[in-house]
XYZ file of C-alpha atoms in Angstrom:
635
model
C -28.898 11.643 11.332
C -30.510 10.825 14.646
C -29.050 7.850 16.861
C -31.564 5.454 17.575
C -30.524 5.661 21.653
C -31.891 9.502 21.258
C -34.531 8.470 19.295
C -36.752 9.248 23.026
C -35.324 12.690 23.432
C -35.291 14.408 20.338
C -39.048 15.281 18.761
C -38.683 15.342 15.192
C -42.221 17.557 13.140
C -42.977 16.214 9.383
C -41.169 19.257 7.841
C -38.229 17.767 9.691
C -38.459 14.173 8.586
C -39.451 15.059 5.178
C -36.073 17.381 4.575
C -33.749 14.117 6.298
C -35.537 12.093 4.051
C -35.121 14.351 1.344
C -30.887 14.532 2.103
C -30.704 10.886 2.114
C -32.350 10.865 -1.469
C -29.447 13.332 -2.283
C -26.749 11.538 -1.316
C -28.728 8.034 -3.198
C -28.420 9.991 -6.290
C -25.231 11.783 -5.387
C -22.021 9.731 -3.628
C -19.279 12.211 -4.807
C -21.014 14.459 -2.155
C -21.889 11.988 0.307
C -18.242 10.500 0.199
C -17.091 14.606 1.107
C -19.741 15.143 3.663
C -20.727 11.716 5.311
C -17.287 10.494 5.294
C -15.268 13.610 5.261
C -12.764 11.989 2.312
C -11.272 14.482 -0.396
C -12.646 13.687 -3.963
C -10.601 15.498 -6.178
C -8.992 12.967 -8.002
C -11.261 11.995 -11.753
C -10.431 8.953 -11.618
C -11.379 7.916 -7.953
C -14.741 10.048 -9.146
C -15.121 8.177 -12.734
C -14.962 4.765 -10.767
C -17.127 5.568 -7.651
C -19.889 6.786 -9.954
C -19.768 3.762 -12.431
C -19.992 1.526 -9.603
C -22.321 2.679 -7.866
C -25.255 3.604 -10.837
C -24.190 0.276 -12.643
C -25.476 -3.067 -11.165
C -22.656 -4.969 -13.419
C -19.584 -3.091 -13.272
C -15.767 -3.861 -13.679
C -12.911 -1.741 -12.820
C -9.572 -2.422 -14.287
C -7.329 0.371 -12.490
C -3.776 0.119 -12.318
C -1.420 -0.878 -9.112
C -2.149 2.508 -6.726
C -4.753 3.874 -8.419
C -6.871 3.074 -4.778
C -8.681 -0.005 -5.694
C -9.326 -1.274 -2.089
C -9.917 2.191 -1.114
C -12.797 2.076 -3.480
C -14.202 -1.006 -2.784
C -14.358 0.423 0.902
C -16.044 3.478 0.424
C -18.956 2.100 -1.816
C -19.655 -0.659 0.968
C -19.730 1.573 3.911
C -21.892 4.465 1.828
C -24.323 1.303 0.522
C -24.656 0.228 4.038
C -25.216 3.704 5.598
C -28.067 5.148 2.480
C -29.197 1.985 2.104
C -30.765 0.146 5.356
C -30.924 -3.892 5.945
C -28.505 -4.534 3.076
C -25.621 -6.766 3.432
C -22.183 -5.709 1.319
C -19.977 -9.101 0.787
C -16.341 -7.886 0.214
C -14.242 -10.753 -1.200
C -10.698 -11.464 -2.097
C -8.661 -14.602 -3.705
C -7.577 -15.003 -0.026
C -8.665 -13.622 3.135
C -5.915 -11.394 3.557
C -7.369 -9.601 0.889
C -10.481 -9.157 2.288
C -8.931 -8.376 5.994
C -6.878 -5.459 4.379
C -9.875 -3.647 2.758
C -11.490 -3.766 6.534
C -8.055 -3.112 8.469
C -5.451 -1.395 6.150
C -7.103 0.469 3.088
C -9.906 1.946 4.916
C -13.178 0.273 6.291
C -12.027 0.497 9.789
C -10.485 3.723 9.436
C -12.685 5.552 7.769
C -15.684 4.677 10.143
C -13.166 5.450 13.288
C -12.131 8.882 11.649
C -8.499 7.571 11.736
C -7.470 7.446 8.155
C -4.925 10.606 7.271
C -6.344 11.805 4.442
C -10.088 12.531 6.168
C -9.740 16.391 5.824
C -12.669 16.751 8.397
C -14.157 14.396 10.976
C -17.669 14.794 12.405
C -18.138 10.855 13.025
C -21.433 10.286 11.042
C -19.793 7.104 9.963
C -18.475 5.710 13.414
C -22.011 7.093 15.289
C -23.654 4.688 12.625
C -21.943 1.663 13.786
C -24.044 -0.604 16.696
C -20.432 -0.742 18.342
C -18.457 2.482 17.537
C -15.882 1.377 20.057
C -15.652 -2.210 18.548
C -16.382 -1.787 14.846
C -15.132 -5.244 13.251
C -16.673 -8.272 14.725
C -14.142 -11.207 14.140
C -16.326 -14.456 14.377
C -15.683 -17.924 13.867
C -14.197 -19.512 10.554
C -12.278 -16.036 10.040
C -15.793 -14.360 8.880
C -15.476 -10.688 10.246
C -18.853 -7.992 10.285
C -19.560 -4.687 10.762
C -22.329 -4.069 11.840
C -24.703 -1.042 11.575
C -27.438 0.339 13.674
C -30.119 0.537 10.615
C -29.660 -3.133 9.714
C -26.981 -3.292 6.969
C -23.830 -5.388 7.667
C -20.147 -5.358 5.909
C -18.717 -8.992 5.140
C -15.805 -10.388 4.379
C -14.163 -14.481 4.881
C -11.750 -16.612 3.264
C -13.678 -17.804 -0.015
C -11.415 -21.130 -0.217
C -12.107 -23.375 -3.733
C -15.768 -24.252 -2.773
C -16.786 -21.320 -0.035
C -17.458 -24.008 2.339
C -16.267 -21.192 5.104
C -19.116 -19.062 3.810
C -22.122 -21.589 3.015
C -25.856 -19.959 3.541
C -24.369 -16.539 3.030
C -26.620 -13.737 1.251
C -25.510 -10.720 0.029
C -27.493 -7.899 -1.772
C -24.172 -5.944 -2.799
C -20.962 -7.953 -3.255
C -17.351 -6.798 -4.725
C -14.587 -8.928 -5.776
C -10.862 -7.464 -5.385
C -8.206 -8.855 -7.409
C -10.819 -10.171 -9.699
C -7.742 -11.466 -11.732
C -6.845 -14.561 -9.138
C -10.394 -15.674 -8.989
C -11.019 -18.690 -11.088
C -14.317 -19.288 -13.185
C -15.609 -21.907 -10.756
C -15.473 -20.036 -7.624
C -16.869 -16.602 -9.454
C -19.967 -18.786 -11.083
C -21.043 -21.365 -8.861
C -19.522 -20.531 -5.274
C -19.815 -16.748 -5.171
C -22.694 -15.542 -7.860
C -25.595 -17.823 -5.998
C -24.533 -15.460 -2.859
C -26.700 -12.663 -4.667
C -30.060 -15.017 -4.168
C -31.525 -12.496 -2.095
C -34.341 -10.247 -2.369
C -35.029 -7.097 -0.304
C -38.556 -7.839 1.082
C -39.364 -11.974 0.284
C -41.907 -11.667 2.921
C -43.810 -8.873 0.283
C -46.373 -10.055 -2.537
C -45.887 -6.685 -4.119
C -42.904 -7.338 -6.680
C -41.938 -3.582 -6.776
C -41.316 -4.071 -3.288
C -39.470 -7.482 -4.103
C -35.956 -5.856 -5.612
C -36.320 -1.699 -4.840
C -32.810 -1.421 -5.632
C -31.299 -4.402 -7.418
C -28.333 -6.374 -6.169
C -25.025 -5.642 -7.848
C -21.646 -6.797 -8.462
C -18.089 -5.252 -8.840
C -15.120 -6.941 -10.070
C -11.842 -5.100 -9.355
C -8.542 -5.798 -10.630
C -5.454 -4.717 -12.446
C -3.883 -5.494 -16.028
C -2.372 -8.511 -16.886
C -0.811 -9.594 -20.212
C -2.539 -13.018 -21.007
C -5.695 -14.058 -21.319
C -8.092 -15.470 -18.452
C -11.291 -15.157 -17.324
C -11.214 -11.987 -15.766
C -10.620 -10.368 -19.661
C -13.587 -12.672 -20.618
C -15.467 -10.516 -18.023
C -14.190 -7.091 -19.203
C -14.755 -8.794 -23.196
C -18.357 -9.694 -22.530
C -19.886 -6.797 -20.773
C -18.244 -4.507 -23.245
C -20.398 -6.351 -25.626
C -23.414 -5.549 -24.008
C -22.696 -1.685 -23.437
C -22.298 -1.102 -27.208
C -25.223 -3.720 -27.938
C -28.135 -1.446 -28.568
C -30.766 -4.682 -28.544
C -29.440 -4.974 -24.825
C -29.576 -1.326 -23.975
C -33.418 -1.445 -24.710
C -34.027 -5.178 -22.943
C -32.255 -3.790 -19.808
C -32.643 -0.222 -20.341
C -31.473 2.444 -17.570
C -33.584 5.139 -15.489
C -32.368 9.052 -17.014
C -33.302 10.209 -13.218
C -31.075 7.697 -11.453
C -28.628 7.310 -14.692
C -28.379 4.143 -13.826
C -27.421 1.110 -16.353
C -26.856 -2.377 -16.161
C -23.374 -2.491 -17.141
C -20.196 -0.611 -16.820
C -16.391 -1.092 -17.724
C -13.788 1.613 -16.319
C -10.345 1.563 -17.627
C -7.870 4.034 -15.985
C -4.849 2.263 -16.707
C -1.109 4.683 -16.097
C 1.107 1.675 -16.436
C -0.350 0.888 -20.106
C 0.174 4.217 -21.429
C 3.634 3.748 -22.701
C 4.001 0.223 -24.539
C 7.351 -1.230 -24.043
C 6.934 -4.555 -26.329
C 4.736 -5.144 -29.262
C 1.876 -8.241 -28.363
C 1.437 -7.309 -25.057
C -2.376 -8.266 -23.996
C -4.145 -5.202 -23.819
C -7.823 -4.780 -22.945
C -9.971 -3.970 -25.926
C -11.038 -0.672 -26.564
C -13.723 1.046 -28.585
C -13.224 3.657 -31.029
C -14.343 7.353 -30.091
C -17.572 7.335 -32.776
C -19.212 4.573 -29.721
C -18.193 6.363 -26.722
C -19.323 9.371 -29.117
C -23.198 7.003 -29.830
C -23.553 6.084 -26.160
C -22.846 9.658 -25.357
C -25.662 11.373 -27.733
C -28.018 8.411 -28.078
C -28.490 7.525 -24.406
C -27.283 10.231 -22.660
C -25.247 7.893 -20.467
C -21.583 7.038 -20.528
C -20.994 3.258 -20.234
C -17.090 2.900 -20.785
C -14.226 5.426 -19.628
C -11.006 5.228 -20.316
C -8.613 8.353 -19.330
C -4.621 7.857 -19.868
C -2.088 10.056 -18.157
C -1.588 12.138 -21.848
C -5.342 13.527 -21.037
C -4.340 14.645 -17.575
C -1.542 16.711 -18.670
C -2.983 17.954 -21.484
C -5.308 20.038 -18.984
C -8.580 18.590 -19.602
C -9.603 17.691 -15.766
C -7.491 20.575 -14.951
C -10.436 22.443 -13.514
C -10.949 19.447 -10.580
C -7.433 18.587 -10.170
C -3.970 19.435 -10.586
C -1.056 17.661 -12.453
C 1.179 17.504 -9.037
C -1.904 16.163 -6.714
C -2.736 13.177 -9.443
C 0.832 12.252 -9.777
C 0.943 12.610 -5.346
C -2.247 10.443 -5.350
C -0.790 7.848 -8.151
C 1.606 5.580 -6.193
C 3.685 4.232 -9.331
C 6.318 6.115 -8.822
C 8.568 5.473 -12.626
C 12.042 4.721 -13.028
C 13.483 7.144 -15.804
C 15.220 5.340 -18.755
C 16.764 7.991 -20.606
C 14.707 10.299 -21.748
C 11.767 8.081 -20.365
C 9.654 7.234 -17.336
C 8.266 3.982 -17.010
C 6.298 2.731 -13.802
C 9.035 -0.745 -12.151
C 5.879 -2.752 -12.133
C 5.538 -2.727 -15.525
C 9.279 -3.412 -16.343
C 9.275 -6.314 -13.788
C 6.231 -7.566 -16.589
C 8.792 -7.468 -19.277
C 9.789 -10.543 -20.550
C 13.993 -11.626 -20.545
C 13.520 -11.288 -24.513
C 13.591 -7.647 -24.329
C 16.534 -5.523 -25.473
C 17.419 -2.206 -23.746
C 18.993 0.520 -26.063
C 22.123 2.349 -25.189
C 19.745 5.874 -24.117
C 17.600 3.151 -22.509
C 19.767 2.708 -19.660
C 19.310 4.110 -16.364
C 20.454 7.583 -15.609
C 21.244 6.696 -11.789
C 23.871 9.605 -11.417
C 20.366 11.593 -10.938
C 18.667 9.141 -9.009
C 18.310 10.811 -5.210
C 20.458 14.013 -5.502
C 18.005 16.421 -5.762
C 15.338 15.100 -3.123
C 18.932 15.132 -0.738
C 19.320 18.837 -1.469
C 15.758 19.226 -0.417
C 16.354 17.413 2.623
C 19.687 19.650 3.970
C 17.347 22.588 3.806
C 14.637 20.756 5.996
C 14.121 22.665 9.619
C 12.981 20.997 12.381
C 9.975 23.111 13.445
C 7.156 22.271 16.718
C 5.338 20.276 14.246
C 8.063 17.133 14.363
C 9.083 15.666 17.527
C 12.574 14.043 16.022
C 15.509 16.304 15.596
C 17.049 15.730 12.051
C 20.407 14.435 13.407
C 22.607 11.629 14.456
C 22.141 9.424 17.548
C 24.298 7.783 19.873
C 21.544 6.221 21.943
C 17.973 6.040 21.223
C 14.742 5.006 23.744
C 12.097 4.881 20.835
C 12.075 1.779 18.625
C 13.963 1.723 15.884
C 14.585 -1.114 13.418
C 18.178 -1.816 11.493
C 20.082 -3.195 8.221
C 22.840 -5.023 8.694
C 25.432 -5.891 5.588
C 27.595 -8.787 6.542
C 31.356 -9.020 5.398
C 34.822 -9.800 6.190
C 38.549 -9.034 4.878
C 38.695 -5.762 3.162
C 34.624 -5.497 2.627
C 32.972 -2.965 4.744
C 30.874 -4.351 7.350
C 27.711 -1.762 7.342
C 25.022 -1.085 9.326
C 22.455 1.325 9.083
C 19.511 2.206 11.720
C 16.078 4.064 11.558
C 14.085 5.305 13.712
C 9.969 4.726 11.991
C 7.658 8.064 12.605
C 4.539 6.393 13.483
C 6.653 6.012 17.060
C 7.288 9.514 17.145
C 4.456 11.014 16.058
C 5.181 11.918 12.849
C 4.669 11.116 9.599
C 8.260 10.881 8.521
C 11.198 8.163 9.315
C 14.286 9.061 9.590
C 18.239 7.319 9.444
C 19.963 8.264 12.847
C 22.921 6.246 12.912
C 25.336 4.555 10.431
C 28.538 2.661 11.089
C 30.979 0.538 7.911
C 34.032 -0.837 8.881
C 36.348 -3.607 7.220
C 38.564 -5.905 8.169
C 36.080 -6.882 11.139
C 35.934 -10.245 13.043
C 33.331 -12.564 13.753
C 33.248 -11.415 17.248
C 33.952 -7.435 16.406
C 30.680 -7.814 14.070
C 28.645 -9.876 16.616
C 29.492 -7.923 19.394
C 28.462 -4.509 17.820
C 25.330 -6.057 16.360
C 24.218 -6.683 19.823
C 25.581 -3.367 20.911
C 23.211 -1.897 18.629
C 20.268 -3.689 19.386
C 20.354 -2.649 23.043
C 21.297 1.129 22.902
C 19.786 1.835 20.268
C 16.047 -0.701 21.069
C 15.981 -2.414 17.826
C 12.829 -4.266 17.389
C 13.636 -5.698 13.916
C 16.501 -5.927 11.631
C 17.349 -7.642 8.096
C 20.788 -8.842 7.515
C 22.456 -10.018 4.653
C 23.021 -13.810 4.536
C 26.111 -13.602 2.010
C 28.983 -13.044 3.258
C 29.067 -14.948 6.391
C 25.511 -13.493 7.257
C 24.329 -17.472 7.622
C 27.465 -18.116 10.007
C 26.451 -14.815 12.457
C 22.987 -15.619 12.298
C 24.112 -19.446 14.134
C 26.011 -17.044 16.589
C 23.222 -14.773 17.433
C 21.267 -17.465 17.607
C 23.567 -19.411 19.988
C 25.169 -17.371 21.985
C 28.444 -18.570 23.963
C 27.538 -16.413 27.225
C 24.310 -16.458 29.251
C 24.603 -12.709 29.435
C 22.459 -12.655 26.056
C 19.165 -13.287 25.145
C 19.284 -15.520 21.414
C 18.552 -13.731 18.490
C 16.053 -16.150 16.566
C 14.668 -15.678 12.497
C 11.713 -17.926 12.805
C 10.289 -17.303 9.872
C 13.441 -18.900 7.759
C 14.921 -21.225 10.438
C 14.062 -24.334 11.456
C 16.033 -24.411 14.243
C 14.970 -21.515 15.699
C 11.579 -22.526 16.886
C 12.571 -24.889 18.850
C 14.412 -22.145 21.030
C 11.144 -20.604 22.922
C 13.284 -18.013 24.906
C 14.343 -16.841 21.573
C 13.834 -13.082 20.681
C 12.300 -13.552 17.487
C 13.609 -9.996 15.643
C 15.815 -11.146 12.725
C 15.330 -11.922 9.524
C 17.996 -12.979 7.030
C 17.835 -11.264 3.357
C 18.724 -12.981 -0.034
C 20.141 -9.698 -1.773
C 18.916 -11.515 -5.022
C 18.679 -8.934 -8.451
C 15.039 -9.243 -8.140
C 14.748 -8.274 -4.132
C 17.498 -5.314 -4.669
C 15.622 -3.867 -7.863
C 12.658 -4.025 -5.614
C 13.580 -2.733 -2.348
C 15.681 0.248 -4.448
C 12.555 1.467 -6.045
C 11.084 1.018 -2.476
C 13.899 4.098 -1.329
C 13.657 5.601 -3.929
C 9.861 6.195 -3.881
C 9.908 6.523 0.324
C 12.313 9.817 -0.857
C 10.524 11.417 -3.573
C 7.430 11.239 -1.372
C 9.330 12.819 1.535
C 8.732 9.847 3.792
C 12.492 9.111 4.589
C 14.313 11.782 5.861
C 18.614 11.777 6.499
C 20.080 13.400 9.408
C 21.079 17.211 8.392
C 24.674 18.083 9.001
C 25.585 20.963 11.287
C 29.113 21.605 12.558
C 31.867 19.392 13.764
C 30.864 18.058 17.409
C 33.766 17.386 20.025
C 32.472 13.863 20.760
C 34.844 11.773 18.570
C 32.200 9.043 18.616
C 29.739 11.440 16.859
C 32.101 12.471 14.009
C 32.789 9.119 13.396
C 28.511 8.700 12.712
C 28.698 11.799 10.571
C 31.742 10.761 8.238
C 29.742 7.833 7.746
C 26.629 9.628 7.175
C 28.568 11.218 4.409
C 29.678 8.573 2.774
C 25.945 7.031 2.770
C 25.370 10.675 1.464
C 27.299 10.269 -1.324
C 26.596 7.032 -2.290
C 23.106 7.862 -2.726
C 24.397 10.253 -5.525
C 26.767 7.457 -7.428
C 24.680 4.134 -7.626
C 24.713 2.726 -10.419
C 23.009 -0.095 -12.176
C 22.640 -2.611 -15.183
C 19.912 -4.773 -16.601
C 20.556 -8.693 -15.462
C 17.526 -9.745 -17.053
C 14.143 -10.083 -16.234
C 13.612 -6.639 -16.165
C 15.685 -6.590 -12.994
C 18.831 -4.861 -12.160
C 21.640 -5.257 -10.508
C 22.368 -1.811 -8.342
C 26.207 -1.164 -7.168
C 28.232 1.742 -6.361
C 31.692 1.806 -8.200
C 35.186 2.477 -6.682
C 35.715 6.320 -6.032
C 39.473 5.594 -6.839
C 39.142 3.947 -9.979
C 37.766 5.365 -13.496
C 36.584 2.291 -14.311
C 33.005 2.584 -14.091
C 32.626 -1.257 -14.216
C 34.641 -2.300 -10.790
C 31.604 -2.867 -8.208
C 33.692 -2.889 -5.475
C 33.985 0.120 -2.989
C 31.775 1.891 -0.802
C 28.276 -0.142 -1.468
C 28.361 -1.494 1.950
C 26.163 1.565 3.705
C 23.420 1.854 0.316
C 23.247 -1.945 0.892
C 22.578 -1.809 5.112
C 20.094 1.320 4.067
C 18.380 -0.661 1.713
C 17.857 -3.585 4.344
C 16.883 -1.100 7.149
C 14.283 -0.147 4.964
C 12.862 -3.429 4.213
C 13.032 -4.041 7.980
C 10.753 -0.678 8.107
C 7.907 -1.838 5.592
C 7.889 -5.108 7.560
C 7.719 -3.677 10.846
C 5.329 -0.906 9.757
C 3.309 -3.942 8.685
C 3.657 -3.662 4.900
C 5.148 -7.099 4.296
C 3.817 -8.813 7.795
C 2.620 -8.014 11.112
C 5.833 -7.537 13.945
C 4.763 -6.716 17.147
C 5.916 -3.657 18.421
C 7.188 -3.940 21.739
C 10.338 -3.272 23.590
C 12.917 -6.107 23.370
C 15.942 -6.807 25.203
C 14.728 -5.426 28.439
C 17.429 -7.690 30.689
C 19.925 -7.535 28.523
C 23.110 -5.574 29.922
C 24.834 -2.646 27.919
C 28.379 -4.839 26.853
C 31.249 -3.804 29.012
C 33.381 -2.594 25.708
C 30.540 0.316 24.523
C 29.724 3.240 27.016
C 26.299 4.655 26.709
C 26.621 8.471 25.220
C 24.227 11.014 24.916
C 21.333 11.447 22.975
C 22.350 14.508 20.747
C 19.941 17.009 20.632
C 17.178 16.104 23.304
């Protein structure tokens, strides 16, 4: 690949051109290999493999993949290798809403992978960022939120809010275009805003009509399951039809050289492989005898559909392995007695369904064993962060805060993200519960927090007088402190423009807990969150006091508990140590419940659930008179 600024220096004979030529070709007919070498992603995975080669020898193609199974991911990689084989060609990349589309280009890889930035790129040589006209700017952002990349042979990336008529995206052409989501998109925006889109021909200017379409324009509809009908199961319904219709095999027909074909449904659906309700909308399926036809009789397989019992079995054994499919699958299941199911499937359930006695959740097993693996964790020169407790802190760090008076425990519960660090871990550096604390005691250590320790974000409970310390925060009595604002809930808050705009008040509904617990659990079993590893008893009162509590936040991660409130949600608690009754939820939850908040905070401030910006806060503020500033153990 020779830059088209070089294009004066570098001399290039026919035997030369002829073998570049001849490697593009390749990669045309081969974009498993072009994905490894142009791109430098690992493709290992069958199903990631399955889908890239249906869409991309398929002009019609659907792909029903279930939540984590890399959807976006795909989307991305066919649109930059289209517009990089493939020159003047413009790739439309569409979602219900624009956020969609902005996180294929920001989040799941576009950017990324052309910048040589995303993590799992096993080797960088920058074909894909030296093919950009502005490696150091790749996304252009125009007007009416339409953002381009832009590539030095011609082809562009595209992707704006498609709205109920497109009116953002009138006199758009597009010779390649992919809908995510597919399931949100109604009929009328799919057949008479989006489809016209694809009026476009490769050379109009030609009056040669092989020259007219060389490669034709295609589609890809992307989505996950749902359990009722709608148009996007008309879709899957309809082209089915066709691949099994041998009158429209030989209309359409497919070339053996390219193996291409006109249409192509993939199912790799994880969640679907264990049915938890009879009548549950599945997508229909074909018997073996037509895969079996299509197979023998055309040489060419339309339809996959691989299940998580074929994996294990050992039949893709000799391209991947049991533990890097189940790494690369992000439904991580909740285990129901002797069973696993994946919590975005129960959260489908309907209220109607009845949980059996082994049914329930064995959550005396639910972290234990990824803590044990944790106390044997070393710090080595690889991690920045040592593994233990904090008294002060100068990186950002963001903080759950459980609210409550009397004989409650009031609990907090900080963290301290890796991507400020360096590293690809977070970990929990401090914890404090207390009861029987004031409205002042509580407010006063909140802020203490904040300052020593730089919190940039932290959710707090609003039961339990959270509502009432949020007015505090947000008014405080002395001018010594900066107010605490939660724009995004309060109205009153944005009308306070000196506000520091960090908080964010929690409803610890069943649904939010059951969510935010699978959220912990998942960030543990992944060896993303990491606890503080105890080492002997340190002099400093103050720090014993953080490891006691530590402990207890320990142990409480060994003892939650749960039962079904319907829904398919649960209601998570951790019983009273010093009574046998198993159904008191009163006790020691007050730490699980600040963790669970601190790691909400985290997503959001990572930018999972919205955009923070990370800066330092707090910079006037003074340390309060009543806390002294200790040191930071082990720097």
């Amino acid at each position: 690949m020779v830059q088209k600024n070089k294009l004066k220096e570098v001399h290039l004979t026919r035997k030369e051109k002829l073998e570049g030529l001849q490697m593009v070709y390749f990669y045309r007919r081969h974009p498993v290999l072009a994905v490894r070498d142009i791109l430098g992603l690992p493709v290992s995975s069958p199903h990631f493999r399955i889908a890239l080669k249906a869409t991309w020898f398929c002009d019609h193609s659907v792909l029903l993949l279930s939540r984590g199974m890399m959807k976006s991911t795909i989307n991305a990689v066919v649109s930059i290798l289209k517009s990089i084989l493939y020159p003047s060609r413009t790739q439309l990349v569409l979602g219900p809403q624009f956020r969609q589309g902005r996180m294929i280009f920001e989040d799941s890889g576009i950017e990324k992978i052309l910048s040589d930035t995303m993590g799992m790129q096993v080797h960088r040589k920058g074909f894909g960022n030296r093919s950009c006209r502005t490696p150091s700017k790749i996304i252009n952002k125009g007007q009416n939120d339409v953002w381009r990349v832009h590539l030095k042979n011609g082809s562009q990336i595209v992707t704006g809010p498609i709205g109920k008529k497109g009116n953002s995206l009138l006199g758009l052409r597009a010779n390649d275009i992919r809908l995510d989501e597919m399931r949100d998109f109604t009929k009328f925006q799919v057949t008479k805003v989006i489809h016209p889109f694809a009026n476009v021909l490769s050379d109009p200017f030609s009056d040669n009509e092989k020259t007219h379409n060389v490669i034709g324009n295609t589609f890809m509809y992307c989505g996950t399951i749902r359990y009722t009908d709608d148009y996007y199961y008309e879709i899957i319904d309809e082209y089915m039809a066709k691949m099994v219709d041998d009158q429209d095999l030989k209309t359409y027909g497919f070339c053996p050289r390219l193996q291409r074909g006109k249409y192509c449904v993939v199912e790799f659906n994880y969640e679907d492989s264990f049915s938890l309700q009879k009548g549950i909308r599945r997508p229909r399926q074909y018997t073996v005898s037509v895969v079996n036809k299509l197979l023998e009789e055309n040489k060419l397989k339309f339809y996959f559909r691989i299940n998580i019992e074929e994996i294990e079995s050992g039949k893709f054994s000799d391209t991947v392995s049991i533990e890097d499919w189940l790494a690369e699958n992000k439904n991580v299941p909740i285990k129901l007695g002797s069973k696993e199911f994946p919590y975005l499937l129960l959260q489908s359930i309907s209220d109607s369904i009845e949980f059996e006695d082994h049914d329930t959740p064995n959550a005396d097993l639910l972290f234990p064993e990824y803590l044990n693996e944790m106390r044997g964790f070393i710090k080595s020169k690889d991690f920045s962060a040592p593994l233990e407790p904090l008294l002060s802190c100068r990186l950002p760090t963001v903080m759950g805060v459980d609210v409550a008076t009397e004989s409650d425990k009031f609990g907090i519960t900080i963290i301290r993200p890796g991507t400020t660090q360096g590293n690809m871990f977070d970990n929990i550096v401090y914890a404090f519960a207390k009861s029987h604390m004031s409205y002042s005691d509580m407010l006063n250590k909140i802020l203490t927090c904040i300052e020593i320790f730089n919190v940039v974000l932290f959710h707090m409970d609003k039961r339990g007088g959270g509502t009432a310390l949020r007015d505090m925060l947000r008014e405080p009595e002395s001018n010594n402190f900066v107010p605490i604002v939660d724009k995004v809930n309060d109205e009153k808050a944005k009308n306070i423009p000196n506000g520091r705009d960090m908080l964010r008040l929690v409803n610890a509904s069943a649904e939010y807990n059951t969510v935010t617990v699978s959220k912990v659990k998942a960030m543990m079993q992944s060896k993303k969150l990491y606890m503080p590893r105890m080492v002997s008893i340190h002099p400093n009162e103050e720090l014993n006091t953080v490891y006691s509590d530590l402990l207890a936040l320990r142990g409480q991660f060994g003892k939650i508990k749960s039962r079904p409130v319907g829904g398919g949600w649960r209601k998570y608690y951790v019983p009273d140590h010093k009574s046998t009754d198993e159904s008191l939820e009163k006790g020691y939850k007050d730490l699980f419940s600040s963790t669970m908040y601190a790691v909400d905070a985290l997503l959001s401030y990572c930018g999972k659930n919205e955009k923070i910006e990370k800066k330092k806060v707090f910079d006037k503020m003074p340390v309060p008179r009543m806390v002294s500033v200790g040191p930071i153990i082990g720097r």
